XYZ file of C-alpha atoms in Angstrom:
401
model
C 8.954 7.128 11.997
C 10.276 10.630 12.318
C 8.761 12.915 14.915
C 7.918 15.281 12.067
C 5.728 12.688 10.346
C 3.933 11.770 13.556
C 3.411 15.399 14.503
C 2.045 16.217 11.050
C -0.407 13.304 11.338
C -1.613 14.514 14.733
C -0.384 11.363 16.504
C 0.524 12.510 20.014
C -0.051 9.591 22.407
C 3.422 8.095 23.230
C 2.318 4.448 23.014
C 0.573 5.103 19.713
C 3.629 6.912 18.356
C 5.726 3.889 19.261
C 3.243 1.587 17.515
C 3.461 3.544 14.262
C 7.253 3.644 14.564
C 7.391 -0.143 14.721
C 5.249 -0.391 11.598
C 7.603 1.966 9.793
C 10.531 -0.278 10.704
C 8.745 -3.289 9.240
C 8.175 -1.371 6.022
C 11.783 -0.219 5.837
C 13.129 -3.712 6.508
C 10.856 -5.835 4.318
C 9.396 -3.547 1.656
C 12.275 -1.626 0.134
C 10.437 -0.690 -3.054
C 7.260 0.320 -1.275
C 9.124 2.129 1.505
C 10.967 4.208 -1.076
C 7.675 5.120 -2.767
C 5.992 5.955 0.554
C 8.585 8.640 1.243
C 7.106 10.580 -1.669
C 3.778 10.982 0.132
C 2.919 14.110 2.140
C 4.374 13.600 5.603
C 1.017 13.471 7.377
C -0.120 10.476 5.301
C 2.964 8.301 5.674
C 2.234 6.843 9.141
C -1.081 5.416 7.953
C 0.571 3.658 5.008
C 3.202 2.186 7.315
C 0.436 0.903 9.605
C -1.303 -0.886 6.728
C 1.943 -2.418 5.532
C 3.074 -3.379 9.035
C -0.080 -5.352 9.718
C -0.031 -7.066 6.319
C 3.639 -7.934 6.800
C 3.015 -9.370 10.259
C 0.194 -11.652 9.091
C 2.165 -12.709 6.027
C 5.166 -13.630 8.162
C 3.006 -15.898 10.298
C 1.859 -17.717 7.158
C 5.148 -17.866 5.271
C 7.669 -18.933 7.926
C 6.831 -22.575 7.405
C 10.090 -24.204 8.423
C 11.219 -21.918 11.233
C 8.037 -20.531 12.750
C 5.668 -23.283 13.908
C 3.564 -26.233 12.772
C 0.462 -25.478 10.739
C -1.950 -25.834 13.670
C 0.098 -23.301 15.653
C 0.169 -20.831 12.776
C -3.580 -21.209 12.302
C -4.120 -20.499 15.994
C -1.879 -17.430 15.827
C -3.749 -16.100 12.790
C -7.034 -16.588 14.622
C -5.667 -14.716 17.636
C -4.384 -11.922 15.427
C -7.802 -11.619 13.772
C -9.468 -11.524 17.185
C -7.144 -8.740 18.324
C -7.792 -6.831 15.120
C -11.572 -7.050 15.394
C -11.482 -5.932 19.010
C -9.162 -3.031 18.229
C -11.317 -1.888 15.297
C -14.505 -2.182 17.357
C -13.117 -0.230 20.296
C -11.619 2.435 18.045
C -14.959 2.872 16.296
C -16.811 3.269 19.603
C -14.780 6.122 21.063
C -15.699 9.717 20.097
C -13.079 11.962 18.578
C -13.505 15.522 17.382
C -10.503 15.591 15.075
C -9.944 12.156 13.556
C -8.493 13.671 10.398
C -5.861 16.242 11.404
C -4.834 16.948 7.810
C -8.229 18.315 6.778
C -8.271 15.660 4.061
C -11.966 14.785 4.214
C -12.801 16.016 0.716
C -11.025 16.491 -2.580
C -12.375 18.687 -5.356
C -15.839 18.595 -3.828
C -16.175 14.792 -3.661
C -17.236 13.373 -0.308
C -14.822 10.818 1.101
C -16.409 7.515 2.020
C -15.075 4.006 2.313
C -16.290 3.088 -1.149
C -19.509 1.585 0.180
C -21.349 4.752 1.153
C -20.091 4.706 4.740
C -18.958 8.087 6.016
C -16.043 8.819 8.349
C -15.938 6.623 11.432
C -15.536 8.466 14.687
C -13.619 7.081 17.618
C -10.309 7.842 19.217
C -9.190 4.285 19.739
C -5.953 5.224 21.493
C -6.778 4.117 25.029
C -8.886 1.231 23.757
C -6.097 0.019 21.502
C -3.574 0.237 24.324
C -5.887 -1.863 26.500
C -6.065 -4.486 23.767
C -2.296 -4.704 23.673
C -1.990 -4.974 27.448
C -4.731 -7.584 27.730
C -3.509 -10.007 25.093
C 0.244 -9.574 25.407
C 2.502 -10.891 22.661
C 4.649 -8.963 20.200
C 2.134 -7.796 17.615
C -0.146 -5.529 19.648
C 1.611 -2.315 18.491
C 0.867 -3.265 14.884
C -2.804 -3.866 15.673
C -2.952 -0.609 17.632
C -1.571 1.419 14.713
C -3.829 -0.307 12.189
C -6.981 0.253 14.252
C -6.084 3.915 14.667
C -5.486 4.297 10.922
C -8.778 2.577 10.070
C -10.564 4.999 12.382
C -8.828 8.107 11.074
C -9.457 7.302 7.420
C -12.782 5.447 7.717
C -11.407 2.315 6.039
C -14.052 -0.351 5.548
C -13.446 -3.083 8.130
C -14.537 -5.727 5.624
C -11.267 -5.203 3.782
C -9.373 -6.469 6.829
C -11.670 -9.483 7.237
C -11.176 -10.373 3.583
C -7.431 -10.062 4.005
C -7.396 -12.398 7.003
C -9.521 -14.918 5.077
C -6.869 -15.093 2.353
C -4.125 -15.462 4.947
C -5.958 -18.446 6.445
C -6.362 -19.869 2.949
C -2.586 -19.898 2.564
C -2.399 -22.458 5.358
C -4.613 -24.876 3.431
C -4.413 -24.148 -0.303
C -1.163 -24.946 -2.087
C -2.104 -24.400 -5.744
C -4.792 -22.879 -7.948
C -6.442 -24.763 -10.823
C -7.382 -21.630 -12.796
C -6.677 -17.927 -12.917
C -10.213 -17.278 -11.678
C -9.403 -19.307 -8.570
C -6.248 -17.263 -8.071
C -8.166 -13.995 -8.499
C -10.586 -15.052 -5.759
C -7.638 -15.512 -3.412
C -6.026 -12.244 -4.503
C -9.152 -10.236 -3.738
C -8.311 -10.633 -0.054
C -4.548 -10.790 -0.301
C -3.956 -7.914 -2.738
C -7.012 -6.110 -4.129
C -8.199 -5.025 -0.682
C -4.779 -3.503 0.003
C -5.369 -1.106 -2.874
C -8.839 -0.358 -1.532
C -7.461 0.288 1.962
C -4.993 2.753 0.502
C -7.517 4.878 -1.404
C -8.826 6.913 1.565
C -5.239 7.767 2.514
C -4.121 8.688 -0.985
C -7.227 10.722 -1.811
C -8.966 10.982 -5.164
C -10.148 13.701 -7.537
C -13.114 11.574 -8.582
C -15.723 9.741 -6.510
C -13.882 6.971 -4.744
C -16.006 4.197 -6.224
C -14.787 5.249 -9.676
C -11.155 4.843 -8.689
C -11.668 1.670 -6.628
C -11.483 -0.932 -9.462
C -8.176 0.505 -10.651
C -6.761 0.584 -7.123
C -7.768 -3.053 -6.659
C -6.166 -3.967 -9.992
C -2.907 -2.300 -8.978
C -2.792 -4.332 -5.772
C -3.304 -7.483 -7.839
C -0.636 -6.446 -10.362
C 1.897 -5.950 -7.580
C 1.131 -9.369 -6.116
C 1.299 -11.118 -9.484
C 4.710 -9.518 -9.927
C 5.811 -10.965 -6.585
C 4.436 -14.383 -7.544
C 6.553 -14.402 -10.705
C 9.677 -13.186 -8.936
C 9.261 -15.651 -6.044
C 8.299 -18.846 -7.885
C 11.259 -20.744 -6.468
C 10.852 -19.521 -2.892
C 7.121 -20.238 -2.916
C 7.802 -23.725 -4.238
C 10.099 -24.315 -1.255
C 7.102 -23.451 0.962
C 4.987 -26.003 -0.862
C 2.961 -23.466 -2.862
C 2.518 -22.773 -6.571
C 0.677 -19.542 -7.310
C 0.924 -19.828 -11.087
C -2.449 -21.231 -12.250
C -2.319 -24.908 -13.184
C -4.221 -24.361 -16.445
C -1.670 -21.764 -17.584
C 1.204 -24.115 -16.727
C -0.374 -27.145 -18.377
C -0.964 -25.169 -21.572
C 2.843 -25.148 -21.889
C 3.410 -28.707 -20.683
C 4.441 -27.707 -17.148
C 3.332 -29.125 -13.810
C 4.504 -28.971 -10.193
C 6.795 -31.943 -10.675
C 8.673 -30.246 -13.521
C 8.998 -27.034 -11.511
C 10.363 -28.978 -8.539
C 12.850 -30.788 -10.768
C 14.141 -27.480 -12.154
C 14.365 -25.958 -8.683
C 16.171 -28.989 -7.286
C 18.661 -29.509 -10.117
C 19.201 -25.916 -11.241
C 18.510 -26.977 -14.817
C 16.388 -25.007 -17.264
C 13.517 -26.169 -19.452
C 12.061 -24.349 -22.434
C 8.504 -25.235 -21.405
C 8.958 -23.540 -18.036
C 10.386 -20.450 -19.699
C 7.374 -20.202 -22.008
C 4.940 -20.612 -19.102
C 6.695 -17.901 -17.107
C 6.639 -15.589 -20.119
C 2.881 -16.164 -20.459
C 2.418 -15.311 -16.777
C 4.405 -12.117 -17.320
C 2.096 -11.171 -20.210
C -0.938 -11.809 -18.005
C 0.549 -9.597 -15.279
C 1.257 -6.740 -17.660
C -2.384 -6.877 -18.711
C -3.419 -6.237 -15.101
C -1.046 -3.266 -14.954
C -2.909 -1.878 -17.956
C -6.183 -2.263 -16.037
C -4.696 -0.267 -13.176
C -3.116 2.539 -15.213
C -6.174 4.843 -15.547
C -6.405 5.017 -11.771
C -3.154 6.947 -11.421
C -4.741 10.122 -12.806
C -7.695 9.698 -10.439
C -5.550 10.123 -7.330
C -4.911 13.319 -5.417
C -2.066 14.968 -7.383
C 0.264 14.994 -4.353
C -0.201 11.206 -3.996
C 0.445 10.353 -7.634
C 4.287 10.480 -7.490
C 4.275 7.866 -4.706
C 2.040 5.402 -6.529
C 3.620 6.064 -9.898
C 7.036 5.303 -8.396
C 5.775 1.989 -7.002
C 4.097 1.307 -10.353
C 7.327 1.843 -12.296
C 9.561 -0.034 -9.844
C 7.301 -3.078 -9.675
C 7.049 -3.037 -13.455
C 10.845 -2.959 -13.405
C 10.816 -6.302 -11.594
C 9.037 -7.801 -14.601
C 11.702 -6.287 -16.839
C 14.416 -7.774 -14.624
C 12.808 -11.226 -14.751
C 12.692 -11.123 -18.549
C 16.221 -9.742 -18.777
C 17.451 -12.617 -16.596
C 15.904 -15.179 -18.915
C 13.035 -16.106 -16.544
C 15.469 -17.844 -14.189
C 13.230 -17.212 -11.177
C 13.361 -20.842 -10.086
C 17.067 -20.407 -9.427
C 17.601 -16.800 -8.360
C 15.642 -13.670 -7.520
C 15.472 -10.900 -10.115
C 16.189 -7.405 -8.776
C 15.866 -3.865 -10.117
C 19.350 -2.291 -10.358
C 20.092 0.397 -7.779
C 20.819 2.944 -10.488
C 17.351 2.386 -11.936
C 15.721 2.647 -8.503
C 17.542 5.911 -7.861
C 16.505 7.377 -11.217
C 12.853 6.515 -10.599
C 13.028 8.034 -7.125
C 14.480 11.282 -8.487
C 11.730 11.429 -11.098
C 9.206 10.970 -8.295
C 10.703 13.878 -6.363
C 10.452 16.107 -9.413
C 6.820 15.135 -9.948
C 6.050 15.690 -6.276
C 7.564 19.170 -6.354
C 5.494 20.003 -9.428
C 2.297 18.724 -7.771
C 2.925 20.790 -4.658
C 3.680 23.891 -6.709
C 0.441 23.412 -8.655
C -1.524 23.002 -5.442
C 0.022 26.143 -3.994
C -0.785 28.050 -7.183
C -4.410 26.914 -7.069
C -4.673 27.991 -3.453
C -3.135 31.362 -4.283
C -5.599 31.910 -7.109
C -8.487 30.962 -4.846
C -7.218 33.405 -2.241
C -6.905 36.164 -4.817
C -10.557 35.751 -5.735
C -11.626 36.307 -2.145
C -12.062 40.029 -1.296
C -9.575 41.090 1.338
C -9.519 44.018 3.725
C -9.078 47.404 2.119
C -5.935 49.243 3.112
C -4.569 52.628 2.076
C -1.952 52.456 -0.652
C 1.151 54.475 0.182
C 1.984 54.856 -3.517
C 1.215 58.391 -4.756
C -2.008 58.475 -6.742
C -1.895 59.199 -10.451
C -2.999 62.756 -11.199
C -5.940 61.670 -13.319
C -7.246 59.066 -10.854
C -9.278 61.466 -8.776
C -9.135 59.127 -5.744
C -6.713 57.124 -3.663
C -6.287 53.558 -5.007
C -6.702 50.554 -2.755
C -4.811 47.268 -2.576
C -6.221 43.759 -2.030
C -4.148 41.591 0.283
C -3.967 37.795 -0.148
C -2.972 35.535 2.732
C 0.097 33.392 1.998
C -0.372 29.646 1.474
C 1.299 27.656 4.283
C 2.671 24.894 2.047
C 6.394 24.581 2.717
C 6.920 20.819 3.246
C 10.334 19.366 2.638
C 10.791 15.890 1.252
C 12.365 13.673 3.906
């Protein structure tokens, strides 16, 4: 986390700054695609996104490190402790008064009140001292992540139910190893993916009432996770999990045993290829559900999400291009493609900022300013000295870091 980002977000407490910095490192290390997209956000919004990702990454690591982390009962206990820390941090953050929870003045967009999507207005509460106390009391290595998340939830009035739903899906991963139908998988993904999109909405901002954009944001979270499921079929199988719905697999003559055989031997099977292609088609359909939501976001947030949208879609392209060999190797988006998408995002971001500055300038021009004498000689026929209207400059000179 650069000092510039933290300063822009109004994060001044040293321990809190360190907490956000650790979340940023998690994002940079584990979420290359998403980290790249996040850098296209306005600087004051980036720390909050890193906090959301850092917490999700931490919980996911507890669940996924099956062979090297701990037995299942230990992982379940650690998830329960993490949830307890989170609830305490959120509660304490909510309880503490704060006069400037939103330093960016981002409480409204185009006249639409910002709520959490359930009619709940901004939560007050500083949460800094309370969050630090939580970390000191419980010890362990994850308290900075909880501290940053609780502070972000307070600043952006994120519905706490989204975090409870997320933790419920994480606990499910310790018990559920496959999904009979796509409906069963969607129930799981509400907590593991859809709520991530809903958590992001208050940070990104919208030009429509938030509840109108919420279904599309949820769909985008699901589309991203389905993409990961397809890319990581082999790795998930090694962890004992199959996220591809059993009814979709069986429609093509595939079951867990056939997947395990292909993973173990490195051999291909036409039936598996057809099932994976069907799962890709299903995933692209969810991307189509999410697409209308891009235009509903604050214009300065759109380049970030569009970049993630294109890069994750590129993973599907890479899987298809590699012949659906995901049981044997991971498909990746070429660096040249990633760079081209990032450059396009920068261009779009510059255009969005220029448009915002132009709108602000026009709004300023409509406001009557102080009258001042004009030093230009008056025209002979004017009969009076002309006046000039001054317009204050717009202070929008952010650089893309």
